[in-house]
C-alpha cells in the first residue's frame, strides 16, 4: 500500500453501458458479491484518499443510492451529458473544490479510475501512485500490453527515450499507431493543480467530439512537465466490462484470485472450478470447501470447518470443525462441531450451538438450538428456542403460524420429543420432559412429564375376514392364525 495518500480519487461512472443490454446500470452489475463500481471503490479505499468522488450520469439516482449504501463517505458529482472522460474528471474535481471549505484548492495527487474495472487491485493503484511520486511526474498513466488492443487508446512513446509522448484514441489513430499493443488502462495519477489547469485547455476537435482526458498528457508534456507510465503486471487486471461475456470472464478471474489467496492461506478447496466465493468471505486455515459450493456475503469458515459438496451459504458463520453438506443457509450461525445436512435449509436467525445437529430434510428459521441438541430428520423448526442435549423426533413440525401471527415454541434441555409431533405455538416444554410419538402438543408440558396427545388405538378383531372374505389379506391372516394355534 502507498504511503503517498492522494488528495482525491475520481471514479468515472457516468457512461450508459448500452452493450450490457440491461435495465440495470452497468456499474451496478455484480461479481463476487460486489457491484463493479463497488470493487473499484474498495480498491480505491486502499489508497486512503482524502476525498473519493464518483462521477455519475446515466441512471444517477440508482447509482448514487447504491454508493450511499456501500460507502457512506463517497461523494458523487453529476455529469449531465457524457461529453468525454476529460469533462467527467472536470465535473468530479469541480464538485470537490466547490464543496471544500472556503474554496480550498486540491493539493497533491489525484488518481482517476474507471467504474467498470472490477479486477483492478489496491496494490496496483499503490504502485501507480508510488511511481508517480518517486519519479516526480505531472502525470503517470497505468498501461498494459494486451493481446488485442482494438478500441483502446494507444500509448505513443518517443523512439529514442521511450518516454510517453501521447495517448491516441483508436478512432483517431493511424495504422502505425494501431499496431501498438501497449494501451491506456484509463487509470492515472495526476498532480492536482496541473490537472485542473490542463483540463481547462482540452479541446473537442476529435472524431468523437469529446473532451478526452488523455489529451492532458500531451498538454502537460508540451508545457515541459514529466509524463510517466507504470505498466500493469497482469493486463487482465485493467479490463473494463462492456458486455455480459466480459462480466462472466471477470467473475471467473476474480473468483480464481480469491480462491488462490484462500488456498495460499491454508484453506483446502477441493475443486476451484466449481467453487464460487464473494470477496467478503473469510476463512481460517484448514477450512475445507467441497465441490459445487457457493460462499456468499459475510460468510466465515472457521478452522477445520467442512462445507459442501453442493451447498450455498450466505452471511453464515461455520464454527470450528462443523460440517454442512448439501446445505442452503442464509444468515445462520453454525456452532463448533455442529452438523448440518445432508439436505438442510437454515434460514435467517438460525443459531446452532456447539455439537448441535440439523439433519436430513430439516428446515430451520429464527431458531436457537442449544449445545448437543439434535433435530435429525424431516422436520421444520421455526421461531423456537431449544435447550441443551434435547432430541427432536423425526418428522416434527413447529407449528408457528396461525394464519395471522407467528408464535414461539420453547423447549428445555434433555427433552425427548416423539416422532411426528406437531408442536402448536405458543407452547413450552419443560426440562427433561418427553412427548409421545404422533402427539399434537397444544398445551405446556411441565418438566419431567410425558405428554401424550393422540387418539387411542382400537383393534377390531376379524374385520378382514368379515369385510374382505377370500382376499389375499384374509388368507394371510387365516394362516397366521393357524400357525399361532399350531405353536400353542
Ligand atoms: C477510454 C480512454 C482510452 C482507454 C480506455 C480504457 C479516453 C478518451 N479514452 O476509452 O484511452 O484505452 O478508456 O478502457 O479517455 N465516462 C464518463 N463520462 C464520459 C465518458 C466516459 O463518466 O463522458 C466514463 C465511462 O462510464 C467509463 C470510463 O469513463 O467508466 C471510460 O469511458 P469509455 O467510454 O468506456 O472510454 P473509452 O472510449 O473506452
Ligand atoms: Ca467512449
Short mmCIF file of C-alpha atoms and ligand atoms in Angstrom, two decimals:
data_model
loop_
_atom_site.label_atom_id
_atom_site.label_comp_id
_atom_site.label_asym_id
_atom_site.label_seq_id
_atom_site.Cartn_x
_atom_site.Cartn_y
_atom_site.Cartn_z
CA UNK A 1 0.00 0.00 0.00
CA UNK A 2 1.10 3.52 -0.78
CA UNK A 3 2.33 5.96 1.80
CA UNK A 4 1.55 8.73 -0.68
CA UNK A 5 -2.00 9.42 0.36
CA UNK A 6 -3.75 11.00 -2.65
CA UNK A 7 -5.81 14.16 -2.25
CA UNK A 8 -8.58 12.53 -4.21
CA UNK A 9 -9.62 9.53 -6.23
CA UNK A 10 -12.07 10.27 -9.05
CA UNK A 11 -14.10 7.28 -10.26
CA UNK A 12 -15.69 7.70 -13.70
CA UNK A 13 -19.09 6.03 -13.82
CA UNK A 14 -21.36 8.25 -15.87
CA UNK A 15 -21.45 6.13 -19.01
CA UNK A 16 -24.50 4.18 -20.05
CA UNK A 17 -23.08 0.73 -20.78
CA UNK A 18 -25.51 0.01 -23.64
CA UNK A 19 -23.79 -3.24 -24.55
CA UNK A 20 -24.92 -4.83 -21.29
CA UNK A 21 -28.48 -4.68 -22.73
CA UNK A 22 -29.79 -4.29 -19.24
CA UNK A 23 -32.30 -2.32 -17.20
CA UNK A 24 -29.59 -2.22 -14.52
CA UNK A 25 -26.87 0.43 -14.95
CA UNK A 26 -23.61 -1.24 -16.00
CA UNK A 27 -21.58 -0.34 -12.90
CA UNK A 28 -24.26 -1.89 -10.67
CA UNK A 29 -23.89 -5.35 -12.17
CA UNK A 30 -22.26 -7.55 -9.56
CA UNK A 31 -19.49 -10.13 -9.46
CA UNK A 32 -18.23 -11.91 -6.36
CA UNK A 33 -20.66 -10.10 -4.09
CA UNK A 34 -19.92 -6.53 -5.08
CA UNK A 35 -21.07 -4.22 -7.83
CA UNK A 36 -18.49 -3.34 -10.48
CA UNK A 37 -18.20 0.16 -9.03
CA UNK A 38 -18.14 -1.35 -5.53
CA UNK A 39 -14.95 -3.25 -6.40
CA UNK A 40 -13.39 -0.07 -7.76
CA UNK A 41 -14.37 1.90 -4.67
CA UNK A 42 -12.95 -0.85 -2.42
CA UNK A 43 -9.63 -0.85 -4.32
CA UNK A 44 -9.53 2.97 -4.22
CA UNK A 45 -10.10 2.95 -0.46
CA UNK A 46 -6.82 1.05 -0.05
CA UNK A 47 -5.06 4.30 -1.03
CA UNK A 48 -6.81 6.11 1.87
CA UNK A 49 -7.59 9.18 -0.27
CA UNK A 50 -8.73 12.36 1.45
CA UNK A 51 -11.68 12.51 -0.96
CA UNK A 52 -13.37 9.88 -3.06
CA UNK A 53 -15.72 11.20 -5.72
CA UNK A 54 -17.71 9.12 -8.18
CA UNK A 55 -18.87 10.87 -11.35
CA UNK A 56 -22.40 9.70 -12.12
CA UNK A 57 -24.66 10.46 -15.05
CA UNK A 58 -26.65 7.70 -16.62
CA UNK A 59 -29.21 6.30 -14.08
CA UNK A 60 -27.58 8.51 -11.48
CA UNK A 61 -30.33 8.17 -8.86
CA UNK A 62 -29.85 4.41 -8.77
CA UNK A 63 -26.06 4.61 -8.81
CA UNK A 64 -25.98 7.32 -6.13
CA UNK A 65 -28.32 5.37 -3.86
CA UNK A 66 -26.17 2.26 -4.25
CA UNK A 67 -22.99 4.19 -3.45
CA UNK A 68 -24.53 5.62 -0.29
CA UNK A 69 -25.33 2.07 0.75
CA UNK A 70 -21.85 0.65 0.24
CA UNK A 71 -19.70 3.59 1.36
CA UNK A 72 -21.12 6.48 3.37
CA UNK A 73 -18.02 8.62 2.76
CA UNK A 74 -18.24 8.60 -1.03
CA UNK A 75 -19.36 11.83 -2.65
CA UNK A 76 -20.89 11.99 -6.09
CA UNK A 77 -20.63 14.53 -8.89
CA UNK A 78 -23.18 14.69 -11.67
CA UNK A 79 -22.14 14.79 -15.31
CA UNK A 80 -25.40 15.57 -17.09
CA UNK A 81 -24.13 14.81 -20.57
CA UNK A 82 -21.37 12.35 -21.34
CA UNK A 83 -19.03 14.77 -23.07
CA UNK A 84 -15.95 12.64 -22.54
CA UNK A 85 -13.59 11.41 -19.87
CA UNK A 86 -11.88 14.81 -19.54
CA UNK A 87 -15.21 16.50 -18.99
CA UNK A 88 -16.16 13.83 -16.46
CA UNK A 89 -12.99 14.41 -14.42
CA UNK A 90 -13.62 18.16 -14.59
CA UNK A 91 -17.11 17.63 -13.12
CA UNK A 92 -15.65 15.48 -10.36
CA UNK A 93 -12.99 17.99 -9.41
CA UNK A 94 -15.40 20.94 -9.54
CA UNK A 95 -17.67 19.12 -7.12
CA UNK A 96 -14.76 18.63 -4.73
CA UNK A 97 -13.33 22.13 -4.92
CA UNK A 98 -16.82 23.67 -4.60
CA UNK A 99 -17.62 21.63 -1.53
CA UNK A 100 -14.23 22.04 0.09
CA UNK A 101 -14.30 24.58 2.93
CA UNK A 102 -13.68 28.20 1.89
CA UNK A 103 -12.73 27.16 -1.62
CA UNK A 104 -9.50 25.42 -0.60
CA UNK A 105 -7.75 24.12 -3.69
CA UNK A 106 -6.88 20.46 -4.09
CA UNK A 107 -3.24 19.85 -3.36
CA UNK A 108 -1.22 16.73 -4.12
CA UNK A 109 -2.16 13.75 -6.24
CA UNK A 110 -5.44 12.99 -7.97
CA UNK A 111 -5.96 9.40 -9.07
CA UNK A 112 -8.51 8.73 -11.82
CA UNK A 113 -10.05 5.29 -12.30
CA UNK A 114 -12.98 3.89 -14.28
CA UNK A 115 -16.01 2.45 -12.55
CA UNK A 116 -16.16 -0.66 -14.72
CA UNK A 117 -12.77 -2.27 -13.97
CA UNK A 118 -13.54 -4.62 -11.06
CA UNK A 119 -10.25 -6.52 -11.28
CA UNK A 120 -8.07 -3.52 -10.56
CA UNK A 121 -6.33 -4.01 -7.20
CA UNK A 122 -5.42 -1.56 -4.49
CA UNK A 123 -1.91 -2.94 -4.83
CA UNK A 124 -1.62 -1.82 -8.46
CA UNK A 125 -3.09 1.58 -7.60
CA UNK A 126 -0.49 1.84 -4.84
CA UNK A 127 2.29 1.00 -7.29
CA UNK A 128 0.99 3.67 -9.68
CA UNK A 129 0.96 6.41 -7.01
CA UNK A 130 4.39 5.33 -5.83
CA UNK A 131 5.86 5.53 -9.34
CA UNK A 132 4.15 8.89 -9.74
CA UNK A 133 5.67 10.24 -6.55
CA UNK A 134 9.18 8.81 -6.86
CA UNK A 135 9.56 9.90 -10.50
CA UNK A 136 8.15 13.33 -9.71
CA UNK A 137 5.73 13.13 -12.64
CA UNK A 138 3.00 15.58 -13.55
CA UNK A 139 1.02 12.60 -14.77
CA UNK A 140 1.58 8.85 -14.64
CA UNK A 141 -0.59 6.56 -16.73
CA UNK A 142 -1.21 2.91 -15.91
CA UNK A 143 -0.63 0.97 -19.10
CA UNK A 144 -0.74 -2.68 -20.15
CA UNK A 145 0.39 -4.81 -23.05
CA UNK A 146 -2.71 -6.54 -24.39
CA UNK A 147 -3.12 -9.27 -26.99
CA UNK A 148 -5.83 -7.30 -28.80
CA UNK A 149 -5.70 -3.52 -28.48
CA UNK A 150 -8.79 -2.83 -30.58
CA UNK A 151 -10.84 0.04 -29.16
CA UNK A 152 -8.24 1.15 -26.62
CA UNK A 153 -6.21 4.35 -26.56
CA UNK A 154 -2.62 3.56 -27.69
CA UNK A 155 0.45 4.62 -25.74
CA UNK A 156 2.77 6.51 -28.06
CA UNK A 157 6.38 6.57 -26.85
CA UNK A 158 9.39 8.52 -28.04
CA UNK A 159 11.54 6.25 -30.25
CA UNK A 160 14.78 7.29 -28.62
CA UNK A 161 14.00 7.85 -24.92
CA UNK A 162 10.97 5.56 -24.61
CA UNK A 163 9.15 8.37 -22.80
CA UNK A 164 5.37 8.56 -23.24
CA UNK A 165 4.53 11.36 -25.64
CA UNK A 166 0.81 10.93 -26.15
CA UNK A 167 -2.22 8.69 -25.97
CA UNK A 168 -4.06 8.34 -29.25
CA UNK A 169 -7.60 7.02 -29.26
CA UNK A 170 -8.28 4.03 -31.51
CA UNK A 171 -10.69 6.05 -33.64
CA UNK A 172 -8.12 8.82 -34.11
CA UNK A 173 -5.07 6.58 -34.61
CA UNK A 174 -3.02 5.99 -37.77
CA UNK A 175 -2.40 2.43 -38.95
CA UNK A 176 1.11 2.53 -37.48
CA UNK A 177 -0.29 3.67 -34.13
CA UNK A 178 -2.96 0.97 -34.24
CA UNK A 179 -0.18 -1.63 -34.36
CA UNK A 180 0.90 -0.57 -30.84
CA UNK A 181 -0.14 -3.13 -28.23
CA UNK A 182 0.56 -1.01 -25.16
CA UNK A 183 -2.72 0.58 -24.19
CA UNK A 184 -4.13 3.17 -21.83
CA UNK A 185 -5.90 1.44 -18.96
CA UNK A 186 -7.85 4.61 -18.20
CA UNK A 187 -6.18 4.84 -14.78
CA UNK A 188 -3.95 7.81 -13.97
CA UNK A 189 -2.19 9.65 -11.21
CA UNK A 190 -2.02 13.42 -11.73
CA UNK A 191 -0.65 16.42 -9.97
CA UNK A 192 -3.92 18.03 -8.90
CA UNK A 193 -3.17 21.62 -9.85
CA UNK A 194 -1.56 20.75 -13.19
CA UNK A 195 -4.54 18.53 -13.99
CA UNK A 196 -7.05 21.28 -13.23
CA UNK A 197 -5.12 23.76 -15.39
CA UNK A 198 -4.70 21.30 -18.27
CA UNK A 199 -8.38 20.23 -18.25
CA UNK A 200 -9.22 23.87 -18.99
CA UNK A 201 -7.22 23.56 -22.20
CA UNK A 202 -8.63 20.27 -23.51
CA UNK A 203 -10.45 20.71 -26.83
CA UNK A 204 -13.10 18.64 -28.58
CA UNK A 205 -11.65 18.51 -32.12
CA UNK A 206 -11.51 14.73 -32.32
CA UNK A 207 -13.55 12.02 -34.02
CA UNK A 208 -15.98 11.75 -31.07
CA UNK A 209 -16.27 15.49 -30.39
CA UNK A 210 -15.48 14.80 -26.72
CA UNK A 211 -13.15 16.22 -24.09
CA UNK A 212 -10.54 13.48 -23.85
CA UNK A 213 -8.80 13.08 -20.51
CA UNK A 214 -5.96 11.51 -22.47
CA UNK A 215 -5.22 14.86 -24.15
CA UNK A 216 -4.00 16.14 -20.78
CA UNK A 217 -0.81 14.11 -21.30
CA UNK A 218 0.17 15.93 -24.49
CA UNK A 219 -0.76 19.29 -22.95
CA UNK A 220 1.41 18.69 -19.88
CA UNK A 221 4.29 17.33 -21.93
CA UNK A 222 4.28 20.34 -24.25
CA UNK A 223 4.35 22.59 -21.19
CA UNK A 224 7.57 20.84 -20.19
CA UNK A 225 6.24 18.59 -17.42
CA UNK A 226 7.22 14.98 -16.78
CA UNK A 227 4.88 12.34 -18.17
CA UNK A 228 5.42 8.81 -16.89
CA UNK A 229 3.95 5.37 -17.23
CA UNK A 230 3.54 2.36 -14.97
CA UNK A 231 2.98 -0.96 -16.71
CA UNK A 232 0.49 -3.28 -15.04
CA UNK A 233 1.95 -6.68 -14.24
CA UNK A 234 -1.13 -8.50 -15.46
CA UNK A 235 -3.05 -6.96 -18.35
CA UNK A 236 -6.21 -8.77 -17.26
CA UNK A 237 -6.35 -6.56 -14.20
CA UNK A 238 -7.28 -3.47 -16.16
CA UNK A 239 -10.04 -4.84 -18.39
CA UNK A 240 -13.23 -2.84 -18.42
CA UNK A 241 -16.54 -4.65 -18.59
CA UNK A 242 -18.70 -3.81 -21.58
CA UNK A 243 -20.93 -6.85 -22.05
CA UNK A 244 -22.06 -9.94 -20.19
CA UNK A 245 -19.41 -12.16 -21.72
CA UNK A 246 -16.74 -9.94 -20.20
CA UNK A 247 -18.77 -9.85 -16.98
CA UNK A 248 -18.59 -13.66 -16.74
CA UNK A 249 -14.88 -13.68 -17.61
CA UNK A 250 -14.16 -11.11 -14.92
CA UNK A 251 -16.18 -13.08 -12.39
CA UNK A 252 -14.17 -16.21 -13.15
CA UNK A 253 -10.86 -14.32 -12.87
CA UNK A 254 -11.79 -12.63 -9.62
CA UNK A 255 -13.12 -15.88 -8.18
CA UNK A 256 -9.85 -17.62 -9.08
CA UNK A 257 -7.91 -14.83 -7.43
CA UNK A 258 -9.98 -15.09 -4.23
CA UNK A 259 -9.66 -18.88 -4.11
CA UNK A 260 -5.93 -18.75 -4.78
CA UNK A 261 -5.49 -16.37 -1.88
CA UNK A 262 -7.60 -18.61 0.38
CA UNK A 263 -5.63 -21.71 -0.61
CA UNK A 264 -2.31 -19.97 -0.02
CA UNK A 265 -3.69 -19.00 3.39
CA UNK A 266 -4.28 -22.68 4.22
CA UNK A 267 -7.81 -23.42 3.03
CA UNK A 268 -8.43 -26.66 1.13
CA UNK A 269 -10.55 -26.00 -1.96
CA UNK A 270 -11.21 -29.42 -3.43
CA UNK A 271 -12.49 -28.15 -6.78
CA UNK A 272 -11.78 -24.49 -7.58
CA UNK A 273 -13.65 -24.84 -10.87
CA UNK A 274 -17.00 -25.37 -9.13
CA UNK A 275 -16.41 -23.24 -6.02
CA UNK A 276 -17.63 -19.65 -6.01
CA UNK A 277 -16.84 -17.11 -3.32
CA UNK A 278 -17.62 -13.48 -2.68
CA UNK A 279 -14.83 -11.01 -1.98
CA UNK A 280 -16.29 -10.56 1.52
CA UNK A 281 -15.96 -14.20 2.61
CA UNK A 282 -13.35 -15.03 5.26
CA UNK A 283 -11.65 -18.30 6.19
CA UNK A 284 -9.43 -19.75 8.85
CA UNK A 285 -6.64 -22.17 7.92
CA UNK A 286 -7.66 -25.82 7.47
CA UNK A 287 -11.20 -25.00 6.48
CA UNK A 288 -12.27 -27.34 3.66
CA UNK A 289 -14.59 -26.47 0.79
CA UNK A 290 -16.01 -29.38 -1.21
CA UNK A 291 -17.14 -29.19 -4.86
CA UNK A 292 -20.19 -27.29 -6.03
CA UNK A 293 -20.21 -24.77 -3.22
CA UNK A 294 -21.05 -21.08 -3.17
CA UNK A 295 -19.93 -18.98 -0.20
CA UNK A 296 -21.54 -15.57 -0.25
CA UNK A 297 -21.73 -12.30 1.66
CA UNK A 298 -20.23 -12.19 5.14
CA UNK A 299 -19.82 -15.96 5.36
CA UNK A 300 -16.99 -17.16 7.58
CA UNK A 301 -15.49 -20.64 7.84
CA UNK A 302 -13.54 -21.42 11.00
CA UNK A 303 -10.64 -23.85 11.18
CA UNK A 304 -11.47 -27.43 10.17
CA UNK A 305 -14.98 -26.47 9.11
CA UNK A 306 -16.13 -28.57 6.16
CA UNK A 307 -18.64 -27.12 3.73
CA UNK A 308 -20.17 -28.84 0.73
CA UNK A 309 -20.49 -30.59 -1.53
CA UNK A 310 -23.28 -28.70 -3.27
CA UNK A 311 -24.02 -26.03 -0.70
CA UNK A 312 -24.83 -22.33 -0.75
CA UNK A 313 -24.02 -20.32 2.38
CA UNK A 314 -24.94 -16.66 2.58
CA UNK A 315 -23.94 -14.48 5.55
CA UNK A 316 -23.39 -17.65 7.55
CA UNK A 317 -20.68 -18.48 10.07
CA UNK A 318 -19.48 -22.05 10.36
CA UNK A 319 -17.75 -22.88 13.63
CA UNK A 320 -14.58 -24.85 14.19
CA UNK A 321 -14.87 -28.42 12.97
CA UNK A 322 -18.52 -28.04 11.97
CA UNK A 323 -19.85 -29.66 8.80
CA UNK A 324 -22.51 -28.55 6.33
CA UNK A 325 -23.22 -30.74 3.32
CA UNK A 326 -25.88 -30.24 0.63
CA UNK A 327 -26.96 -27.24 2.64
CA UNK A 328 -28.55 -23.91 1.86
CA UNK A 329 -28.06 -21.41 4.68
CA UNK A 330 -28.79 -17.71 4.99
CA UNK A 331 -27.94 -15.58 7.99
CA UNK A 332 -27.22 -18.62 10.15
CA UNK A 333 -24.67 -19.36 12.86
CA UNK A 334 -23.41 -22.91 12.95
CA UNK A 335 -21.60 -23.73 16.19
CA UNK A 336 -18.33 -25.58 16.64
CA UNK A 337 -18.50 -29.28 15.70
CA UNK A 338 -22.17 -28.93 14.75
CA UNK A 339 -23.52 -30.97 11.87
CA UNK A 340 -25.83 -29.73 9.13
CA UNK A 341 -27.39 -31.75 6.32
CA UNK A 342 -27.28 -33.52 4.04
CA UNK A 343 -30.23 -31.56 2.61
CA UNK A 344 -30.79 -28.90 5.23
CA UNK A 345 -32.15 -25.37 4.83
CA UNK A 346 -31.15 -22.88 7.50
CA UNK A 347 -32.93 -19.56 7.22
CA UNK A 348 -32.13 -16.23 8.91
CA UNK A 349 -31.86 -16.27 12.68
CA UNK A 350 -30.87 -19.91 12.98
CA UNK A 351 -28.24 -20.36 15.70
CA UNK A 352 -26.98 -23.87 16.17
CA UNK A 353 -24.95 -24.41 19.34
CA UNK A 354 -21.79 -26.45 19.59
CA UNK A 355 -22.23 -30.10 18.58
CA UNK A 356 -25.87 -29.47 17.61
CA UNK A 357 -27.42 -31.13 14.59
CA UNK A 358 -29.80 -30.08 11.84
CA UNK A 359 -30.01 -33.28 9.85
CA UNK A 360 -31.57 -34.54 6.66
CA UNK A 361 -34.51 -32.62 5.21
CA UNK A 362 -34.57 -30.22 8.11
CA UNK A 363 -35.60 -26.58 7.76
CA UNK A 364 -34.94 -24.04 10.49
CA UNK A 365 -35.78 -20.37 10.84
CA UNK A 366 -35.27 -17.97 13.76
CA UNK A 367 -34.34 -20.87 15.97
CA UNK A 368 -31.82 -21.13 18.81
CA UNK A 369 -30.67 -24.68 19.18
CA UNK A 370 -28.63 -25.42 22.30
CA UNK A 371 -25.40 -27.34 22.61
CA UNK A 372 -25.65 -31.00 21.65
CA UNK A 373 -29.33 -30.74 20.68
CA UNK A 374 -30.35 -32.78 17.65
CA UNK A 375 -33.04 -32.37 15.04
CA UNK A 376 -32.00 -35.31 12.88
CA UNK A 377 -34.75 -35.94 10.33
CA UNK A 378 -37.51 -34.41 8.21
CA UNK A 379 -38.55 -31.52 10.45
CA UNK A 380 -39.45 -27.82 10.42
CA UNK A 381 -38.23 -25.74 13.36
CA UNK A 382 -39.47 -22.16 13.13
CA UNK A 383 -39.46 -19.48 15.85
CA UNK A 384 -38.09 -21.67 18.60
CA UNK A 385 -35.68 -21.86 21.50
CA UNK A 386 -34.42 -25.31 22.42
CA UNK A 387 -32.09 -26.02 25.34
CA UNK A 388 -29.13 -28.40 25.51
CA UNK A 389 -28.91 -32.10 24.67
CA UNK A 390 -32.54 -32.37 23.63
CA UNK A 391 -33.64 -34.69 20.84
CA UNK A 392 -36.47 -33.78 18.50
CA UNK A 393 -38.19 -36.82 16.99
CA UNK A 394 -38.28 -37.34 13.24
CA UNK A 395 -40.92 -35.61 11.14
CA UNK A 396 -41.81 -32.93 13.69
CA UNK A 397 -43.28 -29.56 12.86
CA UNK A 398 -43.05 -26.45 14.98
CA UNK A 399 -46.45 -25.04 14.09
CA UNK A 400 -45.56 -21.37 14.40
CA UNK A 401 -48.14 -19.68 12.19
CA UNK A 402 -51.83 -19.37 12.95
CA UNK A 403 -52.56 -17.74 9.63
CA UNK A 404 -52.16 -14.25 11.06
CA UNK A 405 -49.29 -14.20 13.56
CA UNK A 406 -46.10 -16.13 14.24
CA UNK A 407 -45.68 -17.67 17.70
CA UNK A 408 -42.73 -19.03 19.65
CA UNK A 409 -42.03 -22.52 20.95
CA UNK A 410 -39.72 -23.08 23.91
CA UNK A 411 -38.28 -26.49 24.70
CA UNK A 412 -35.98 -27.16 27.63
CA UNK A 413 -32.80 -29.19 27.99
CA UNK A 414 -32.54 -33.01 27.93
CA UNK A 415 -36.02 -33.41 26.45
CA UNK A 416 -37.10 -36.24 24.13
CA UNK A 417 -39.94 -35.30 21.86
CA UNK A 418 -41.51 -38.20 19.98
CA UNK A 419 -41.55 -38.68 16.23
CA UNK A 420 -44.28 -36.96 14.23
CA UNK A 421 -45.10 -34.29 16.78
CA UNK A 422 -46.98 -31.11 15.95
CA UNK A 423 -45.84 -28.50 18.47
CA UNK A 424 -48.50 -25.83 18.24
CA UNK A 425 -47.05 -22.48 19.31
CA UNK A 426 -47.10 -20.69 21.61
CA UNK A 427 -46.13 -23.66 23.76
CA UNK A 428 -43.43 -24.57 26.29
CA UNK A 429 -41.97 -27.96 27.12
CA UNK A 430 -40.05 -28.08 30.39
CA UNK A 431 -36.59 -29.54 31.02
CA UNK A 432 -36.33 -33.30 30.89
CA UNK A 433 -39.87 -33.78 29.55
CA UNK A 434 -40.92 -36.40 26.97
CA UNK A 435 -43.70 -36.36 24.41
CA UNK A 436 -45.27 -39.42 22.80
CA UNK A 437 -44.93 -40.13 19.10
CA UNK A 438 -47.70 -38.72 16.95
CA UNK A 439 -48.71 -36.12 19.53
CA UNK A 440 -50.23 -32.74 18.74
CA UNK A 441 -48.88 -30.66 21.60
CA UNK A 442 -51.09 -27.65 22.25
CA UNK A 443 -50.60 -27.27 25.99
CA UNK A 444 -47.44 -26.62 28.01
CA UNK A 445 -45.65 -29.74 29.27
CA UNK A 446 -44.22 -29.48 32.81
CA UNK A 447 -40.59 -30.51 33.39
CA UNK A 448 -40.06 -34.25 33.62
CA UNK A 449 -43.54 -35.32 32.47
CA UNK A 450 -44.64 -37.36 29.48
CA UNK A 451 -47.22 -35.71 27.26
CA UNK A 452 -49.47 -37.98 25.21
CA UNK A 453 -51.76 -36.15 22.84
CA UNK A 454 -53.14 -38.54 20.26
CA UNK A 455 -56.16 -40.80 19.64
CA UNK A 456 -56.29 -44.14 21.49
CA UNK A 457 -55.76 -47.20 19.30
CA UNK A 458 -58.68 -49.65 18.91
CA UNK A 459 -58.32 -53.07 17.14
CA UNK A 460 -61.47 -54.53 15.52
CA UNK A 461 -60.92 -58.30 15.60
CA UNK A 462 -61.83 -60.36 12.48
CA UNK A 463 -62.69 -57.29 10.40
CA UNK A 464 -60.79 -58.52 7.28
CA UNK A 465 -62.42 -61.96 7.31
CA UNK A 466 -65.88 -60.33 7.52
CA UNK A 467 -65.37 -57.41 5.12
CA UNK A 468 -62.78 -58.81 2.64
CA UNK A 469 -63.54 -62.55 2.52
CA UNK A 470 -61.42 -64.57 0.10
CA UNK A 471 -58.85 -61.77 -0.32
CA UNK A 472 -55.09 -62.31 -0.09
CA UNK A 473 -55.18 -60.36 3.17
CA UNK A 474 -57.84 -62.69 4.59
CA UNK A 475 -55.84 -65.79 3.55
CA UNK A 476 -52.62 -64.38 5.09
CA UNK A 477 -54.48 -63.63 8.32
CA UNK A 478 -56.00 -67.12 8.39
CA UNK A 479 -52.65 -68.90 8.01
CA UNK A 480 -51.08 -66.68 10.64
CA UNK A 481 -53.88 -67.67 12.99
CA UNK A 482 -53.41 -71.38 12.21
CA UNK A 483 -49.68 -71.16 12.71
CA UNK A 484 -50.15 -69.44 16.06
CA UNK A 485 -52.69 -72.12 17.07
CA UNK A 486 -50.28 -74.92 15.98
CA UNK A 487 -47.49 -73.43 18.01
CA UNK A 488 -49.73 -73.02 21.00
C1 LIG B 1 -11.12 5.33 -22.57
C2 LIG B 1 -9.83 6.04 -22.91
C3 LIG B 1 -8.93 5.07 -23.66
C4 LIG B 1 -8.66 3.85 -22.80
C5 LIG B 1 -9.99 3.21 -22.36
C6 LIG B 1 -9.72 2.16 -21.34
C7 LIG B 1 -10.33 8.40 -23.20
C8 LIG B 1 -10.59 9.48 -24.18
N1 LIG B 1 -10.15 7.19 -23.71
O1 LIG B 1 -11.75 4.97 -23.78
O2 LIG B 1 -7.71 5.69 -23.97
O3 LIG B 1 -7.90 2.91 -23.51
O4 LIG B 1 -10.84 4.20 -21.74
O5 LIG B 1 -10.89 1.43 -21.05
O6 LIG B 1 -10.27 8.66 -22.04
N2 LIG B 1 -17.12 8.18 -18.78
C9 LIG B 1 -17.80 9.16 -18.11
N3 LIG B 1 -18.21 10.25 -18.79
C10 LIG B 1 -17.96 10.42 -20.10
C11 LIG B 1 -17.25 9.42 -20.79
C12 LIG B 1 -16.84 8.31 -20.10
O7 LIG B 1 -18.05 9.05 -16.93
O8 LIG B 1 -18.36 11.46 -20.63
C13 LIG B 1 -16.68 7.00 -18.03
C14 LIG B 1 -17.36 5.73 -18.51
O9 LIG B 1 -18.53 5.47 -17.76
C15 LIG B 1 -16.28 4.69 -18.24
C16 LIG B 1 -14.99 5.48 -18.41
O10 LIG B 1 -15.32 6.83 -18.27
O11 LIG B 1 -16.32 4.20 -16.92
C17 LIG B 1 -14.34 5.23 -19.74
O12 LIG B 1 -15.24 5.62 -20.76
P1 LIG B 1 -15.38 4.83 -22.10
O13 LIG B 1 -16.38 5.49 -22.96
O14 LIG B 1 -15.52 3.39 -21.83
O15 LIG B 1 -13.92 5.13 -22.69
P2 LIG B 1 -13.29 4.53 -23.94
O16 LIG B 1 -13.84 5.22 -25.13
O17 LIG B 1 -13.36 3.06 -23.90
CA1 LIG B 2 -16.09 6.38 -25.32
#
